[in-house]
Coordinates of C-alpha atoms (C1' of nucleotides) in Angstrom, one line a residue:
Chain A
X258 CA 13.4 -36.0 -0.5
X259 CA 10.9 -38.4 0.8
X260 CA 7.4 -38.5 1.0
X261 CA 7.0 -37.2 3.8
X262 CA 9.4 -34.4 3.8
X263 CA 7.2 -33.7 0.7
X264 CA 4.0 -33.2 2.5
X265 CA 5.9 -31.1 5.4
X266 CA 6.9 -28.7 2.8
X267 CA 4.0 -28.6 0.7
X268 CA 2.4 -27.5 3.8
X269 CA 4.7 -24.8 4.4
X270 CA 4.6 -23.7 0.8
X271 CA 0.6 -23.4 0.1
X272 CA 0.1 -22.0 4.0
X273 CA 2.9 -19.3 3.1
X274 CA 1.0 -18.4 0.0
X275 CA -2.4 -18.5 1.8
X276 CA -1.0 -16.3 4.4
X277 CA 0.7 -13.9 2.2
X278 CA -2.7 -13.1 0.5
X279 CA -5.2 -13.2 3.7
X280 CA -3.2 -12.6 7.0
X281 CA -2.1 -15.4 9.3
X282 CA -4.8 -15.5 11.4
X283 CA -7.1 -14.9 8.8
X284 CA -5.9 -18.3 7.4
X285 CA -7.1 -21.4 9.5
X286 CA -5.9 -25.2 9.2
X287 CA -8.9 -26.4 8.0
X288 CA -8.5 -24.5 4.3
X289 CA -4.9 -25.2 4.7
X290 CA -5.6 -28.5 5.0
X291 CA -8.3 -28.3 2.1
X292 CA -5.8 -26.2 -0.6
X293 CA -3.1 -28.9 -0.2
X294 CA -5.1 -32.1 0.0
X295 CA -3.3 -33.0 3.6
X296 CA -5.6 -34.5 6.4
X297 CA -5.5 -32.7 10.0
X298 CA -3.9 -36.2 10.9
X299 CA -1.0 -34.9 8.8
X300 CA -0.9 -31.8 9.4
X301 CA -0.8 -32.0 13.3
X302 CA 2.0 -34.9 12.8
X303 CA 4.6 -32.3 11.0
X304 CA 3.5 -29.5 13.3
X305 CA 2.1 -29.6 17.2
X306 CA 0.8 -26.2 16.6
X307 CA -0.3 -23.4 14.3
X308 CA 2.2 -21.4 15.9
X309 CA 5.1 -23.9 15.2
X310 CA 3.9 -24.0 11.5
X311 CA 4.0 -20.2 11.3
X312 CA 7.7 -20.2 12.9
X313 CA 8.4 -22.9 10.1
X314 CA 7.2 -20.7 7.7
X315 CA 9.1 -17.8 8.4
X316 CA 12.6 -19.7 9.0
X317 CA 12.1 -22.3 5.8
X318 CA 10.2 -20.3 3.3
X319 CA 11.0 -16.9 4.3
X320 CA 14.4 -16.5 5.2
X321 CA 15.9 -18.3 2.0
X322 CA 13.9 -16.5 -0.2
X323 CA 14.7 -12.8 1.2
X324 CA 18.5 -14.1 1.1
X325 CA 17.8 -14.6 -2.7
X326 CA 16.2 -11.4 -3.6
X327 CA 17.6 -8.8 -0.9
X328 CA 21.0 -9.5 0.1
X329 CA 22.3 -12.0 -2.7
X330 CA 22.0 -8.9 -5.5
X331 CA 24.3 -6.5 -3.0
X332 CA 27.3 -8.9 -3.2
X333 CA 28.1 -8.9 -7.1
X334 CA 30.7 -6.2 -8.4
X335 CA 28.1 -3.3 -9.1
X336 CA 29.4 0.3 -7.7
X337 CA 27.6 2.5 -5.1
X338 CA 24.6 3.5 -5.0
X339 CA 23.4 2.1 -8.1
X340 CA 23.8 -1.9 -5.9
X341 CA 21.2 -1.1 -3.7
X342 CA 19.0 0.7 -6.3
X343 CA 19.1 -2.2 -8.9
X344 CA 18.2 -4.5 -5.3
X345 CA 15.4 -2.4 -4.7
X346 CA 14.2 -2.3 -8.3
X347 CA 14.4 -6.3 -8.5
X348 CA 12.6 -6.3 -5.1
X349 CA 9.9 -4.6 -6.3
X350 CA 9.2 -5.0 -9.9
X351 CA 11.5 -8.2 -10.8
X352 CA 9.6 -10.7 -8.9
X353 CA 6.7 -12.2 -10.7
X354 CA 5.0 -14.2 -7.7
X355 CA 4.6 -10.9 -5.6
X356 CA 1.5 -9.3 -6.0
X357 CA 1.6 -5.4 -5.5
X358 CA -1.8 -4.7 -3.9
X359 CA -0.7 -8.2 -1.4
X360 CA 2.3 -6.4 -0.3
X361 CA 5.4 -8.1 1.0
X362 CA 5.2 -11.5 3.1
X363 CA 7.5 -10.4 5.4
X364 CA 6.7 -6.9 5.8
X365 CA 2.9 -7.9 6.1
X366 CA 3.7 -10.8 9.0
X367 CA 5.8 -8.2 10.8
X368 CA 2.9 -5.7 10.6
X369 CA 0.5 -8.4 11.7
X370 CA 2.1 -10.5 14.3
X371 CA 5.2 -8.6 15.9
X372 CA 2.7 -7.0 18.8
X373 CA 0.8 -10.1 19.3
X374 CA 3.8 -12.7 19.3
X375 CA 6.6 -12.7 20.7
X376 CA 8.3 -15.8 18.8
X377 CA 7.2 -14.6 15.4
X378 CA 8.7 -11.0 16.8
X379 CA 12.0 -12.6 17.3
X380 CA 11.8 -14.5 13.8
X381 CA 11.0 -11.7 11.9
X382 CA 13.7 -9.2 13.8
X383 CA 16.3 -11.7 12.5
X384 CA 15.1 -11.3 9.1
X385 CA 15.2 -7.5 8.8
X386 CA 18.1 -7.4 11.1
X387 CA 20.2 -9.1 8.4
X388 CA 18.6 -7.6 5.6
X389 CA 19.9 -4.3 7.2
X390 CA 23.1 -5.6 8.1
X391 CA 23.7 -6.4 4.9
X392 CA 23.1 -3.0 3.4
X393 CA 25.4 -1.5 5.9
X394 CA 28.1 -3.2 5.0
X395 CA 28.1 -2.5 1.1
X396 CA 27.4 1.2 2.4
X397 CA 30.4 1.2 4.8
X398 CA 32.7 -0.4 2.5
X399 CA 31.4 2.7 -0.2
X400 CA 32.4 4.9 2.5
X401 CA 35.9 3.7 3.1
X402 CA 36.4 3.9 -0.4
X403 CA 35.3 7.5 -0.8
X404 CA 32.1 7.1 -3.0
X405 CA 30.2 8.4 0.2
X406 CA 30.6 10.9 2.4
X407 CA 32.3 10.2 5.3
X408 CA 29.8 12.2 7.7
X409 CA 26.9 9.9 7.0
X410 CA 26.2 6.8 8.9
X411 CA 26.0 3.7 7.0
X412 CA 23.7 2.4 9.9
X413 CA 21.5 5.1 9.5
X414 CA 20.9 5.4 5.6
X415 CA 20.8 1.7 5.9
X416 CA 17.3 1.3 8.3
X417 CA 16.3 4.6 6.1
X418 CA 16.3 2.2 2.8
X419 CA 14.7 -0.4 4.6
X420 CA 12.0 1.6 6.3
X421 CA 11.4 2.9 2.6
X422 CA 10.9 -0.2 1.6
X423 CA 8.6 -1.0 4.0
X424 CA 6.6 1.8 3.6
X425 CA 6.2 1.2 -0.2
X426 CA 4.9 -2.0 0.1
X427 CA 2.0 -0.7 2.2
X428 CA 1.5 2.1 0.2
X429 CA 1.2 -0.1 -2.6
X430 CA -1.7 -1.7 -1.7
X431 CA -3.7 1.4 -1.6
X432 CA -2.1 3.0 -4.9
X433 CA -1.3 0.0 -6.7
X434 CA 1.9 -0.7 -8.9
X435 CA 2.2 3.1 -10.3
X436 CA 3.7 4.1 -7.0
X437 CA 6.5 1.8 -7.1
X438 CA 8.1 3.7 -9.9
X439 CA 7.8 7.6 -8.2
X440 CA 9.3 5.5 -5.4
X441 CA 12.5 4.1 -7.1
X442 CA 12.7 7.4 -8.9
X443 CA 12.9 9.6 -5.2
X444 CA 15.3 6.7 -3.9
X445 CA 17.6 6.8 -6.7
X446 CA 17.5 10.5 -6.1
X447 CA 18.2 10.0 -2.6
X448 CA 21.0 7.7 -3.1
X449 CA 23.0 10.1 -5.5
X450 CA 23.3 12.6 -2.9
X451 CA 24.8 10.0 -0.3
X452 CA 28.2 10.8 -2.5
Chain B
X204 CA -25.2 14.4 22.9
X205 CA -27.8 12.1 23.8
X206 CA -27.5 8.8 25.5
X207 CA -27.7 6.8 22.3
X208 CA -25.1 8.9 20.6
X209 CA -22.9 7.9 24.1
X210 CA -23.1 4.4 23.6
X211 CA -22.4 4.7 20.0
X212 CA -19.5 6.6 20.1
X213 CA -18.2 4.8 22.9
X214 CA -18.5 2.0 20.9
X215 CA -16.6 3.2 18.0
X216 CA -13.6 4.6 20.8
X217 CA -12.9 1.2 22.4
X218 CA -13.3 -0.5 19.2
X219 CA -10.6 1.9 17.5
X220 CA -8.6 1.3 20.7
X221 CA -9.1 -2.6 20.6
X222 CA -8.1 -2.9 17.1
X223 CA -5.2 -1.0 17.4
X224 CA -3.6 -3.2 19.4
X225 CA -5.1 -6.5 18.1
X226 CA -6.1 -5.5 14.5
X227 CA -9.4 -5.6 12.9
X228 CA -10.4 -9.3 12.5
X229 CA -8.4 -10.4 15.8
X230 CA -11.2 -8.0 17.5
X231 CA -14.5 -10.0 17.8
X232 CA -17.7 -8.4 18.9
X233 CA -18.2 -10.3 21.9
X234 CA -14.7 -8.8 23.4
X235 CA -16.0 -5.3 22.2
X236 CA -19.0 -5.4 23.8
X237 CA -17.5 -6.6 26.8
X238 CA -15.5 -3.9 27.3
X239 CA -17.4 -1.5 26.6
X240 CA -20.5 -3.1 28.7
X241 CA -22.8 -2.5 25.9
X242 CA -25.2 -5.9 24.9
X243 CA -25.5 -7.1 21.8
X244 CA -28.4 -5.9 20.8
X245 CA -27.6 -2.3 21.3
X246 CA -24.5 -3.1 19.0
X247 CA -26.8 -4.2 16.6
X248 CA -29.0 -1.9 16.4
X249 CA -25.6 0.7 15.9
X250 CA -24.7 -1.0 13.7
X251 CA -26.1 -3.5 11.2
X252 CA -22.9 -5.5 10.7
X253 CA -19.0 -5.4 11.9
X254 CA -18.0 -4.2 9.0
X255 CA -20.8 -0.8 8.8
X256 CA -18.6 -0.6 12.4
X257 CA -15.3 -0.8 10.9
X258 CA -15.8 1.8 8.7
X259 CA -17.8 4.0 10.7
X260 CA -14.3 3.7 12.8
X261 CA -12.3 4.9 10.0
X262 CA -14.4 7.8 8.9
X263 CA -15.6 8.8 12.3
X264 CA -12.3 8.2 14.7
X265 CA -9.4 8.2 12.2
X266 CA -10.2 10.7 10.0
X267 CA -10.7 13.6 12.6
X268 CA -7.2 12.1 14.6
X269 CA -5.1 12.2 11.4
X270 CA -6.4 15.7 10.4
X271 CA -5.1 17.2 13.8
X272 CA -2.1 14.8 13.8
X273 CA -1.1 15.1 10.5
X274 CA -2.7 17.9 8.3
X275 CA -3.0 20.6 10.8
X276 CA 0.6 21.2 12.0
X277 CA 1.4 21.9 8.1
X278 CA -0.8 25.1 7.7
X279 CA 0.9 27.4 10.5
X280 CA 3.6 29.7 9.4
X281 CA 7.1 27.6 9.3
X282 CA 9.2 27.5 6.6
X283 CA 9.9 24.4 4.4
X284 CA 11.8 21.8 4.9
X285 CA 11.2 22.5 9.5
X286 CA 7.6 22.6 8.6
X287 CA 7.2 19.0 7.1
X288 CA 10.2 17.8 9.7
X289 CA 8.0 19.1 12.5
X290 CA 5.0 17.4 11.9
X291 CA 6.6 14.3 11.4
X292 CA 8.4 14.7 14.5
X293 CA 5.2 15.3 16.3
X294 CA 3.5 12.5 14.9
X295 CA 6.2 10.0 15.9
X296 CA 7.2 11.0 19.2
X297 CA 4.3 13.7 20.5
X298 CA 1.7 11.5 20.4
X299 CA 1.4 9.9 24.0
X300 CA -1.8 7.5 22.6
X301 CA 0.6 5.7 20.2
X302 CA 2.6 2.5 21.3
X303 CA 5.7 2.5 19.1
X304 CA 5.0 -1.1 19.3
X305 CA 1.6 -1.2 18.0
X306 CA 2.4 1.1 14.8
X307 CA 0.0 3.5 13.5
X308 CA -3.8 2.7 14.2
X309 CA -4.3 4.0 9.8
X310 CA -1.2 2.4 8.5
X311 CA -2.5 -1.0 10.6
X312 CA -5.4 -1.1 8.7
X313 CA -4.3 -0.3 5.5
X314 CA -2.1 -3.5 5.8
X315 CA -4.4 -5.8 7.1
X316 CA -7.5 -5.2 5.5
X317 CA -6.6 -2.8 1.6
X318 CA -6.5 -6.7 0.0
X319 CA -9.5 -8.0 1.8
X320 CA -11.7 -5.4 1.9
X321 CA -12.9 -2.6 -1.2
X322 CA -15.1 -0.6 1.4
X323 CA -12.2 -0.5 3.6
X324 CA -9.3 -0.1 0.9
X325 CA -11.5 3.2 -0.3
X326 CA -11.8 4.6 3.0
X327 CA -8.4 4.2 3.8
X328 CA -7.2 5.4 0.4
X329 CA -8.9 8.6 0.8
X330 CA -7.3 9.1 4.4
X331 CA -3.7 8.5 2.7
X332 CA -4.5 10.6 -0.4
X333 CA -5.5 13.7 1.8
X334 CA -2.6 13.7 3.8
X335 CA -0.4 13.0 0.4
X336 CA -2.1 16.1 -0.9
X337 CA -1.6 18.4 2.1
X338 CA 2.3 18.0 2.0
X339 CA 2.8 18.0 -1.8
X340 CA 1.0 21.3 -1.2
X341 CA 2.9 22.8 1.0
X342 CA 6.0 21.6 -0.9
X343 CA 4.5 22.9 -4.5
X344 CA 4.2 26.4 -2.4
X345 CA 7.6 26.2 -1.0
X346 CA 8.7 25.3 -4.8
X347 CA 7.3 28.4 -6.0
X348 CA 9.1 30.7 -3.3
X349 CA 12.3 29.3 -4.5
X350 CA 12.8 27.2 -1.1
X351 CA 13.0 23.8 -3.3
X352 CA 14.9 23.1 -6.2
X353 CA 12.5 23.7 -9.4
X354 CA 13.7 20.5 -10.8
X355 CA 12.0 18.0 -8.5
X356 CA 8.5 16.7 -8.1
X357 CA 6.4 17.8 -5.3
X358 CA 4.2 14.7 -5.5
X359 CA 6.8 12.7 -5.6
X360 CA 8.9 14.2 -2.5
X361 CA 4.8 13.7 -1.1
X362 CA 4.8 10.5 -1.5
X363 CA 8.5 9.0 -0.3
X364 CA 7.6 11.1 2.7
X365 CA 4.2 9.0 3.3
X366 CA 6.2 5.8 2.7
X367 CA 8.9 6.7 4.9
X368 CA 6.4 7.1 7.8
X369 CA 4.6 4.2 6.8
X370 CA 7.8 1.9 7.0
X371 CA 9.1 3.5 10.1
X372 CA 5.7 2.4 11.9
X373 CA 6.0 -0.8 10.9
X374 CA 10.1 -1.4 11.6
X375 CA 9.3 0.8 15.0
X376 CA 7.2 -2.8 15.9
X377 CA 10.3 -4.8 15.9
X378 CA 13.1 -2.0 16.6
X379 CA 11.2 0.0 19.2
X380 CA 11.3 3.4 20.1
X381 CA 14.9 4.1 19.4
X382 CA 14.5 3.9 15.7
X383 CA 12.1 6.9 15.1
X384 CA 15.5 8.9 16.3
X385 CA 17.5 7.5 13.4
X386 CA 14.7 7.7 10.9
X387 CA 13.7 11.8 12.0
X388 CA 17.7 12.3 11.6
X389 CA 17.9 11.2 8.3
X390 CA 14.8 12.8 6.9
X391 CA 16.0 15.8 8.4
X392 CA 18.9 15.2 6.0
X393 CA 16.6 14.2 3.1
X394 CA 14.7 17.1 3.7
X395 CA 17.0 19.6 3.8
X396 CA 19.0 18.6 0.3
X397 CA 15.6 19.2 -1.2
X398 CA 16.5 23.0 -1.7
Chain C
dG78 C1' -50.2 10.8 29.8
dA79 C1' -50.9 7.4 26.0
dA80 C1' -49.1 6.1 21.9
dA81 C1' -45.5 5.4 19.2
dA82 C1' -40.4 4.7 17.9
dA83 C1' -36.0 4.8 19.6
dA84 C1' -32.8 2.6 22.5
dC85 C1' -31.6 -1.5 24.7
dA86 C1' -31.0 -6.3 26.9
dT87 C1' -31.7 -11.7 26.1
dA88 C1' -31.1 -16.0 24.2
dC89 C1' -30.0 -18.2 21.0
dC90 C1' -28.1 -20.5 16.2
dA91 C1' -25.4 -22.4 12.4
dC92 C1' -20.9 -21.9 11.5
dC93 C1' -16.2 -22.0 11.9
dT94 C1' -11.6 -22.5 15.2
dA95 C1' -7.1 -25.0 16.7
dG96 C1' -6.5 -28.9 18.3
dT97 C1' -7.4 -34.0 20.2
dA98 C1' -8.5 -39.1 20.1
dC99 C1' -7.8 -43.0 18.2
dG100 C1' -8.1 -45.9 14.4
dT101 C1' -5.3 -47.3 9.8
dT102 C1' -2.1 -47.5 6.5
dA103 C1' 3.4 -47.1 4.6
dT104 C1' 8.0 -47.8 5.3
dG105 C1' 12.2 -49.3 6.3
dG106 C1' 15.5 -52.1 9.3
dG107 C1' 16.3 -56.8 11.3
Chain D
dC84 C1' 8.4 -61.8 6.4
dC85 C1' 7.9 -59.0 10.9
dC86 C1' 7.7 -55.7 13.4
dA87 C1' 7.9 -51.2 15.3
dT88 C1' 7.7 -46.7 14.1
dA89 C1' 6.5 -42.9 10.7
dA90 C1' 3.3 -41.2 8.6
dC91 C1' -1.4 -40.4 7.8
dG92 C1' -6.9 -40.3 8.3
dT93 C1' -11.7 -39.7 10.7
dA94 C1' -14.4 -38.3 14.2
dC95 C1' -15.1 -35.5 17.3
dT96 C1' -15.0 -31.5 20.8
dA97 C1' -14.8 -27.2 23.4
dG98 C1' -15.2 -22.9 22.6
dG99 C1' -15.6 -18.6 20.0
dT100 C1' -17.4 -16.1 15.6
dG101 C1' -20.9 -12.8 13.3
dG102 C1' -25.3 -12.5 13.3
dT103 C1' -30.8 -12.8 14.2
dA104 C1' -35.3 -13.2 17.2
dT105 C1' -38.2 -11.3 19.9
dG106 C1' -38.4 -9.2 23.5
dT107 C1' -38.2 -5.1 27.3
dT108 C1' -37.2 -0.5 28.7
dT109 C1' -36.4 4.2 27.8
dT110 C1' -37.7 8.5 25.2
dT111 C1' -39.8 11.6 22.5
dT112 C1' -43.8 13.6 20.4
dC113 C1' -48.5 14.8 20.3

DNA sequence: GAAAAAACATACCACCTAGTACGTTATGGG
DNA sequence: CCCATAACGTACTAGGTGGTATGTTTTTTC
């Protein structure tokens, strides 16, 4: 990675963290270049606008991050429903970077920007859809092998799980870390009753 | 209601709508006074700062609104779990003011402001807690009369339901109105398995 | 109906915002 | 070594931001 690529990815990483904590609109370019020690000329050389930087963050920082935390854990050999439960548990309790009071970077951005910017909405929709499909696939296979009742809809269950994650990340902002345990406990009960 | 009270509540109502659509930080005082045809002097006579106006919106617009839509439906004589399901259905599909792509005003504000402003966080926490307690109370009574299994935790279930609402309001922003039906259908199944 | 206070109106300010203009330095291929 | 271009640096702008200073009008109170 050359020096130029390094500046670019430094901007993306630091801006991602600032946006995670304060929101996209509340994170000014001036603050980004101040914390990264990158000048304005360099910033606008790498990104023609703030929006372009925001979209780059979604695609180059959030996509890989969510694949690692949200999808990869679904690929190993554990059985249903424990596989989904463990994925969720790792997501909520196992990531040292996430701060409960700040929620989830992707969920936050959906909340803030989906209604305001179609390009953001599209990029973020893809992110959620990918996760939901990965969960749905796991559920479908479990249904085929008889681990889940045949009258249930994997697509619908997957959506219910995704909404639950989105919601608990938001409620964590007001209730703090303790509520993650309540959610996980209830999720476990819900998942067990699928079979 | 005198003329002065009228200006004040006009500001609160219009600002509430603007914030609902664009977010709190993205809604400037200049835009508020432009759409309400209220001058800046009048605005700052009624509210000493933008923050004070925001808190007034939570307490004077959101509190009553959420009591009507979220708590009152729990007080009539229907049986569990249909009572909770009907409340949620009314909340998601029965409110003509809410726009699916914009989510829920209260949830949006929690997402945006809880990490940034303690006063906002406190006011919004109260709002959620009240709702959660109302749901919990209904569940506890149902448990006492044998409609819900005794080994389940009403508090935990109530929290699970609140997170689900928060989440589906957020996912509605990317998936549109259709996903509300999926959520309600899965919620119904979840509630039925409580007894 | 006059004094007092509430309610509103206008003009302004210091600061922040995304973005630009234009100059300078670093780098890699011939 | 040259020089084209990539990469970066500095200074600036036009418009928006929350908030204030200072006035004028309207309403209440006696």
